[in-house]
PDB file of C-alpha atoms and ligand atoms in Angstrom:
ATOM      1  CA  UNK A  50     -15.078  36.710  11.236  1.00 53.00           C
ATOM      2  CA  UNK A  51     -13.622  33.058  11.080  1.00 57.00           C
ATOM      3  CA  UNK A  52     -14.495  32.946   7.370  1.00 57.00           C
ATOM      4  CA  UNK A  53     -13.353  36.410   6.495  1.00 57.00           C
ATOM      5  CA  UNK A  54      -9.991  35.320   8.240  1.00 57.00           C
ATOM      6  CA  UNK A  55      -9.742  31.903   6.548  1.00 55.00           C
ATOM      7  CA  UNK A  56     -10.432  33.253   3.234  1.00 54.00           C
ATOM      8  CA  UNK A  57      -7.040  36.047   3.680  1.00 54.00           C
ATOM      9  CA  UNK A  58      -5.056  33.386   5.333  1.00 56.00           C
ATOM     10  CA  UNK A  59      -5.705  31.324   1.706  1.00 54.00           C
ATOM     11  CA  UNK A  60      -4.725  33.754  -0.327  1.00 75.00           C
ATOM     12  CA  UNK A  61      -2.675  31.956  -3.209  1.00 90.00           C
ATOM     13  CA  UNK A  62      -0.440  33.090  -5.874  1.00 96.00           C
ATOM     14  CA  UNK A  63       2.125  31.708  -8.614  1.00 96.00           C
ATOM     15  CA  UNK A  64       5.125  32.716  -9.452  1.00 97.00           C
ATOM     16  CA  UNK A  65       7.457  31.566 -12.654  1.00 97.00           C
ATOM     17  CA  UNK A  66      10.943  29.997 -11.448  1.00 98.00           C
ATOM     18  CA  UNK A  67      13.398  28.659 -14.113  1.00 98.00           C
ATOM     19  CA  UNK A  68      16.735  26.903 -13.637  1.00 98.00           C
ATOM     20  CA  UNK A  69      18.737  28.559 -16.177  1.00 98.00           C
ATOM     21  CA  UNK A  70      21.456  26.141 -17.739  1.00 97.00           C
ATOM     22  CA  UNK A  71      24.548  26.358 -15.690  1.00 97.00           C
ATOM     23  CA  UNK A  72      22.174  25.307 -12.888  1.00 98.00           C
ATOM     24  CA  UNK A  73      21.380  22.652 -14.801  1.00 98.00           C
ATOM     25  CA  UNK A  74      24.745  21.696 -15.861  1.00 97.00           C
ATOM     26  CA  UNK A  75      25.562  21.680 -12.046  1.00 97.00           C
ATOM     27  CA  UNK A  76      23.091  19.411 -10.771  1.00 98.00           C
ATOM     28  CA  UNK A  77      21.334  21.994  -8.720  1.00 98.00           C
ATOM     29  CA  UNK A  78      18.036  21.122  -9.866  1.00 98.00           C
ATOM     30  CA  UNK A  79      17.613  19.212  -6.737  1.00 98.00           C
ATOM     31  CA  UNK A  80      19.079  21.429  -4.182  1.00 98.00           C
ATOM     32  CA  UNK A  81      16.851  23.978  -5.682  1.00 98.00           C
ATOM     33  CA  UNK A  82      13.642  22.242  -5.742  1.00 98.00           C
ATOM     34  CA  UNK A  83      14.393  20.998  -2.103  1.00 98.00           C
ATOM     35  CA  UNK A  84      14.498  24.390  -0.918  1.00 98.00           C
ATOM     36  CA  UNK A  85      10.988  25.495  -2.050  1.00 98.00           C
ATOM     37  CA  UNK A  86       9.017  22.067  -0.884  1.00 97.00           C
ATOM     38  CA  UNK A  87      10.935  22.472   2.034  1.00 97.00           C
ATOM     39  CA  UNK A  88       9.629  26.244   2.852  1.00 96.00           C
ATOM     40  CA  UNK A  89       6.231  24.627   2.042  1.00 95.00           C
ATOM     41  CA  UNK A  90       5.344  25.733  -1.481  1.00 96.00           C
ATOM     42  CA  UNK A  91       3.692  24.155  -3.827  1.00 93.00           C
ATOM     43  CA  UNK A  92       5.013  22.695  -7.226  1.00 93.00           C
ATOM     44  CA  UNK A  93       2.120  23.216  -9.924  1.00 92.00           C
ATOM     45  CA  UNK A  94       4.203  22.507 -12.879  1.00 92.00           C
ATOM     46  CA  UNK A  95       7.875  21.277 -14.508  1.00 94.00           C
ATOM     47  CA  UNK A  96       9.345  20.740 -17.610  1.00 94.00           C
ATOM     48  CA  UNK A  97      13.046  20.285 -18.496  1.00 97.00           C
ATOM     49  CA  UNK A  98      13.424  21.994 -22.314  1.00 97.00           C
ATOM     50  CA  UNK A  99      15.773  23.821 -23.987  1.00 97.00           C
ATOM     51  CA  UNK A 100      14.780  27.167 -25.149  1.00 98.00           C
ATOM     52  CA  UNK A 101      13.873  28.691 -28.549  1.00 98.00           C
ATOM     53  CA  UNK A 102      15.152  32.191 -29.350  1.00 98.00           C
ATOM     54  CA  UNK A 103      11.961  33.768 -30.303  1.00 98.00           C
ATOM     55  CA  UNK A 104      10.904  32.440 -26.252  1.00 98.00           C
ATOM     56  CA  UNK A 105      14.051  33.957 -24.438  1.00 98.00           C
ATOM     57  CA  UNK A 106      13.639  37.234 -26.531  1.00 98.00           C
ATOM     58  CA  UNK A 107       9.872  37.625 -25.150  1.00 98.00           C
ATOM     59  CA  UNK A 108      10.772  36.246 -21.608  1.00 98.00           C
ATOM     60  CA  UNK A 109      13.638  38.820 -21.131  1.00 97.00           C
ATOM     61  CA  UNK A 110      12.023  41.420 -23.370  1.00 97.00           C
ATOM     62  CA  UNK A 111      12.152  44.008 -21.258  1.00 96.00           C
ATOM     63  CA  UNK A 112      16.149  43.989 -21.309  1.00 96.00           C
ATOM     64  CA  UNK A 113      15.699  44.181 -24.934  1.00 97.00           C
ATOM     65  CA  UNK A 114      17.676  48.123 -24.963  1.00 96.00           C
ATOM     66  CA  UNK A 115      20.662  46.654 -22.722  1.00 97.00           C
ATOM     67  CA  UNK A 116      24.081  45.878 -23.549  1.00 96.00           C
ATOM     68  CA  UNK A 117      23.607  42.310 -21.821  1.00 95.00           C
ATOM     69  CA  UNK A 118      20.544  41.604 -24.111  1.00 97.00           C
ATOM     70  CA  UNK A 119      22.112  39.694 -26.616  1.00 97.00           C
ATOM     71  CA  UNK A 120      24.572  37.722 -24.790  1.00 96.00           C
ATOM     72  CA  UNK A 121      21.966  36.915 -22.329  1.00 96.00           C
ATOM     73  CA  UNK A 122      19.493  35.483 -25.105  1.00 97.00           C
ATOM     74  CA  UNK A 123      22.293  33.716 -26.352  1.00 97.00           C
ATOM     75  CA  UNK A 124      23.395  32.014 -23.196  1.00 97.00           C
ATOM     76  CA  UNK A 125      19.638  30.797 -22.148  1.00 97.00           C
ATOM     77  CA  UNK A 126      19.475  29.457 -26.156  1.00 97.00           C
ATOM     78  CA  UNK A 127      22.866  27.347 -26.567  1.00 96.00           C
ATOM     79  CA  UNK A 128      24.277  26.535 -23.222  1.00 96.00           C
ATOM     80  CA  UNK A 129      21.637  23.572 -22.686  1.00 95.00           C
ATOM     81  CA  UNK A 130      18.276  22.694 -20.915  1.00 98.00           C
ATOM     82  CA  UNK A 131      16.490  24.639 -18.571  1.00 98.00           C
ATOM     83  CA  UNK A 132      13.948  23.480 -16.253  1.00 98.00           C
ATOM     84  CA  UNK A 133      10.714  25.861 -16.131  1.00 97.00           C
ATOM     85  CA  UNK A 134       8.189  25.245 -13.140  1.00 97.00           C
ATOM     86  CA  UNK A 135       5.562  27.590 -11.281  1.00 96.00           C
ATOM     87  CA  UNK A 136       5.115  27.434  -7.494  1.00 96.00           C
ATOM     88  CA  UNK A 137       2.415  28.157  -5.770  1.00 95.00           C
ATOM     89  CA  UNK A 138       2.479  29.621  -2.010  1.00 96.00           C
ATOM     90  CA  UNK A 139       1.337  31.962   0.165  1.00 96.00           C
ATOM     91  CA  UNK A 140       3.377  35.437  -0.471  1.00 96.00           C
ATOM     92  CA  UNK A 141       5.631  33.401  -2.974  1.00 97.00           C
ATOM     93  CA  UNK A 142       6.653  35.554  -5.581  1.00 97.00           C
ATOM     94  CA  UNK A 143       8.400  37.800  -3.054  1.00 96.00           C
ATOM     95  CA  UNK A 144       9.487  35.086  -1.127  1.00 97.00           C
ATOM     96  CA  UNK A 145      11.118  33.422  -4.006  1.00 98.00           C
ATOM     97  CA  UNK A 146      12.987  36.444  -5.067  1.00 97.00           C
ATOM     98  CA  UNK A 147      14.192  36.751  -1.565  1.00 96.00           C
ATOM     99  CA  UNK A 148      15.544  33.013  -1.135  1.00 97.00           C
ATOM    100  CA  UNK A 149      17.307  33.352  -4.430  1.00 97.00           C
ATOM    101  CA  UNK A 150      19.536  36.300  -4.201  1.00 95.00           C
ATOM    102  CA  UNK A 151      20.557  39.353  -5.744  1.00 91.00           C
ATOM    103  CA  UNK A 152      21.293  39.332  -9.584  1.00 88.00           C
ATOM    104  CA  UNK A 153      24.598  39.696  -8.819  1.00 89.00           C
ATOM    105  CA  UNK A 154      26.586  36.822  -6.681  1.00 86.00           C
ATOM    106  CA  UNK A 155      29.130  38.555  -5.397  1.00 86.00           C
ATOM    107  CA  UNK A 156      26.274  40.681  -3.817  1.00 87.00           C
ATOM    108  CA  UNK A 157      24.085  38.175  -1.732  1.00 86.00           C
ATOM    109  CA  UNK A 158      23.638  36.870   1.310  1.00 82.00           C
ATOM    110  CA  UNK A 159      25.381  33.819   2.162  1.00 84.00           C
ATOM    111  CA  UNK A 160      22.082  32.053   2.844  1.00 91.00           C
ATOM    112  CA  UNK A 161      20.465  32.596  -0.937  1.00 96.00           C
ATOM    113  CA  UNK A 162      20.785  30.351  -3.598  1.00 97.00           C
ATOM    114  CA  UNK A 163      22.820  32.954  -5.890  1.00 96.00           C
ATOM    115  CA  UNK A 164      25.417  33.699  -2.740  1.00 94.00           C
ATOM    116  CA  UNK A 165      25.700  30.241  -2.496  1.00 95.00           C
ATOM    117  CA  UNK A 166      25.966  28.539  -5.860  1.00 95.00           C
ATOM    118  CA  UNK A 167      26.097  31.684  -8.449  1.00 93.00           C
ATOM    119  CA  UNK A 168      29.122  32.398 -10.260  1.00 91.00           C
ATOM    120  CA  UNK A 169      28.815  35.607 -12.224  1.00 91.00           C
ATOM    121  CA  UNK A 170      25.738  37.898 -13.085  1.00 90.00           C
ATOM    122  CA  UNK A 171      24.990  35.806 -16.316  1.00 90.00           C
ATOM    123  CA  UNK A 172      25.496  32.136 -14.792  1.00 93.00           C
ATOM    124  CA  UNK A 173      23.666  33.402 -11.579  1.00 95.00           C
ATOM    125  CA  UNK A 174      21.800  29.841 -11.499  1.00 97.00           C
ATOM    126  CA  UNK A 175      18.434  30.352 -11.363  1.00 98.00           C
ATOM    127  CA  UNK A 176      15.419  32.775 -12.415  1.00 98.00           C
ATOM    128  CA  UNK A 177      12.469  33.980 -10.432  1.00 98.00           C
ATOM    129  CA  UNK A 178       9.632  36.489 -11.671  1.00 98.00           C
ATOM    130  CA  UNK A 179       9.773  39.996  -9.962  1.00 97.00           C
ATOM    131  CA  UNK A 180       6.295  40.669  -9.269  1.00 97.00           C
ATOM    132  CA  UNK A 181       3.244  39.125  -9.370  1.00 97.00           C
ATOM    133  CA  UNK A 182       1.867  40.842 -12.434  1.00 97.00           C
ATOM    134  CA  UNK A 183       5.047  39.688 -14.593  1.00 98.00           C
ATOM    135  CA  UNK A 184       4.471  36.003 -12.578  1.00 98.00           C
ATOM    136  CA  UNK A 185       1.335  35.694 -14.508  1.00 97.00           C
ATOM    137  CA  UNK A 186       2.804  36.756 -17.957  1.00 98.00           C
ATOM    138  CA  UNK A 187       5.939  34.656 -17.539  1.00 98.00           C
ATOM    139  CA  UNK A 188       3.553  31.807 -16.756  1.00 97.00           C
ATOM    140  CA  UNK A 189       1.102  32.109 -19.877  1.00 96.00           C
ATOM    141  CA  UNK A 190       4.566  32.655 -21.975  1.00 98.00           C
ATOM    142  CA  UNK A 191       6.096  29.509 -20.547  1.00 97.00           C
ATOM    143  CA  UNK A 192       3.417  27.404 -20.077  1.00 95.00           C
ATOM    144  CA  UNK A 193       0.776  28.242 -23.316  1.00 93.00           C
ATOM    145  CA  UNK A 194      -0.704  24.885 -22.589  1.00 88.00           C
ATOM    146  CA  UNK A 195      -2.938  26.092 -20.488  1.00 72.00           C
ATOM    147  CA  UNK A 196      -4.307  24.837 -17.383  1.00 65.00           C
ATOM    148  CA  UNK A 197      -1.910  22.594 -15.729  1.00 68.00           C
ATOM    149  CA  UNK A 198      -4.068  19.114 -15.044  1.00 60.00           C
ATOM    150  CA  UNK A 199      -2.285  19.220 -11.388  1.00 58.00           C
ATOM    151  CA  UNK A 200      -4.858  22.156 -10.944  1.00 60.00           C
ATOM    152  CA  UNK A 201      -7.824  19.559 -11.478  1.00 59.00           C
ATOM    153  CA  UNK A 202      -9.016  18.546  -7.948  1.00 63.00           C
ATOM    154  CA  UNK A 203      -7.029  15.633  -7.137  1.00 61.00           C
ATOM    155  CA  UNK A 204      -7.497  13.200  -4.127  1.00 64.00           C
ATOM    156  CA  UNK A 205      -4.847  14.023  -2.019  1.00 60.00           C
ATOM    157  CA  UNK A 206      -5.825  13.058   1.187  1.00 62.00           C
ATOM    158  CA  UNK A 207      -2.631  10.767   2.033  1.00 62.00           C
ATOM    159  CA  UNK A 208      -0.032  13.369   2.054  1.00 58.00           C
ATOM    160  CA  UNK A 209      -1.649  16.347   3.728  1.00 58.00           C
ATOM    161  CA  UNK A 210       0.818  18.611   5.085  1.00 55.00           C
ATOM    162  CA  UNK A 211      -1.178  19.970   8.047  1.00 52.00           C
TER     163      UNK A 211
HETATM  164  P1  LIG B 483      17.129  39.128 -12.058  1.00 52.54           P
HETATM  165  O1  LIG B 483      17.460  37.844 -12.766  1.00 52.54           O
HETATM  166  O2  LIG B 483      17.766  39.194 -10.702  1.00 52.54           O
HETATM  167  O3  LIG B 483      15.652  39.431 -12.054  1.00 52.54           O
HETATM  168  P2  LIG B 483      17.442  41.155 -14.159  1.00 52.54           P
HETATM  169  O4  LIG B 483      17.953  42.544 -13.969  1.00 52.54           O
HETATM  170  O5  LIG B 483      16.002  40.969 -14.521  1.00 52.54           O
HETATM  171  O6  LIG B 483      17.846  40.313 -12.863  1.00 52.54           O
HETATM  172  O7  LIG B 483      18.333  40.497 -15.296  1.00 52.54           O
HETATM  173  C1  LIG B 483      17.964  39.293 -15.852  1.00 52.54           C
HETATM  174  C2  LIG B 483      19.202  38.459 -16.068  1.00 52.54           C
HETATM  175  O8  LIG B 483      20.049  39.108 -16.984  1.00 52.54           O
HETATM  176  C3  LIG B 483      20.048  38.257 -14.844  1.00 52.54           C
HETATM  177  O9  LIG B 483      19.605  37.199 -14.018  1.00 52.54           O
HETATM  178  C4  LIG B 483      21.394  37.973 -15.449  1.00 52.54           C
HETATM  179  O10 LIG B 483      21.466  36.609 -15.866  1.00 52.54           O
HETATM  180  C5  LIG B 483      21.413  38.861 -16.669  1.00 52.54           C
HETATM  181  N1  LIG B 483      22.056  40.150 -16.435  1.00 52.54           N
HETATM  182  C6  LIG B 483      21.484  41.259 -15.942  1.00 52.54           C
HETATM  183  N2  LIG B 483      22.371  42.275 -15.894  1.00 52.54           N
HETATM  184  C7  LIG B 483      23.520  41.791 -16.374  1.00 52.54           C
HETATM  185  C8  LIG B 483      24.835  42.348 -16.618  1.00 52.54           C
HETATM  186  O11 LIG B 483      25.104  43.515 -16.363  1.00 52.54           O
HETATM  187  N3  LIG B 483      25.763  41.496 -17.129  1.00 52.54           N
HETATM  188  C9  LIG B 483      25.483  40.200 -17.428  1.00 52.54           C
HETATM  189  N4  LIG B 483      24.280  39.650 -17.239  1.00 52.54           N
HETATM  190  C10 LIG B 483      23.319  40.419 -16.713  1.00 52.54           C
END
């Protein structure tokens, strides 16, 4: 019974986060990034780049028949760098989703990253995948490099958490 409950309680999954630009642009990357070590997630991978149309048409692909499409690639494409990670966590796709906020600013709580730094529904700050079925397709899209070498068994001994 101790093993069967050990192996549910480590029951891991990724999810796809991205700082879109005017997060960026506002120096939230640390306020961000604070938030989720701070809640005890993991961070399995970063990279600060500025997008490439062909990538923000596949990553928001399924927008593709919406009036925002356009407008939407364009902003991710010209208005600077984003920063792309994955963080890994118990329960942290939903989690995510929940600590940053409805799409719309105007519509969160106070306590959410979008209620408190978003500005509009395009420059709402930050992205976070939906499920964790699009967290694994956003991850292989945004990271095709493959296996992250922070995955390789490191000795980490000096800064357990618990
Ligand atoms: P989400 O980011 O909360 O998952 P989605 O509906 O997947 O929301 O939309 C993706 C992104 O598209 C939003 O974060 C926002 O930047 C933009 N967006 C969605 N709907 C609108 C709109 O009606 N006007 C402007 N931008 C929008």
């Amino acid at each position: 019974a101790e093993k069967k409950r050990r192996r549910k309680a480590s029951k891991m999954e990724k999810t796809f986060v991205m700082i879109k630009p005017d997060g960026v642009q506002r120096r939230l990357m640390p306020e961000i990034i604070r938030r989720f070590e701070e809640k005890r997630f993991t961070l399995k991978g970063m990279k600060m780049m500025s997008v490439e149309r062909d990538l923000a048409e596949k990553h928001y692909e399924e927008l593709s028949g919406e009036h925002v499409f356009g407008r939407l690639v364009d902003y991710i494409v010209s208005s600077g760098p984003v920063v792309a990670m994955i963080w890994e966590g118990e329960n942290v796709v939903e989690t995510v989703r929940e600590m940053i906020g409805h799409t719309r600013p105007s519509d969160c709580e106070y306590a959410t990253i979008r209620g408190e730094f978003g500005i509009d529904k395009i420059r709402n700050v930050i992205h976070g995948s939906y499920s964790l079925e699009i967290a694994n397709k956003e991850i292989a899209l945004w990271f095709p490099e493959g296996p992250l070498v922070w995955d390789k068994k490191i000795n980490n001994h000096w800064h357990k958490f618990d």
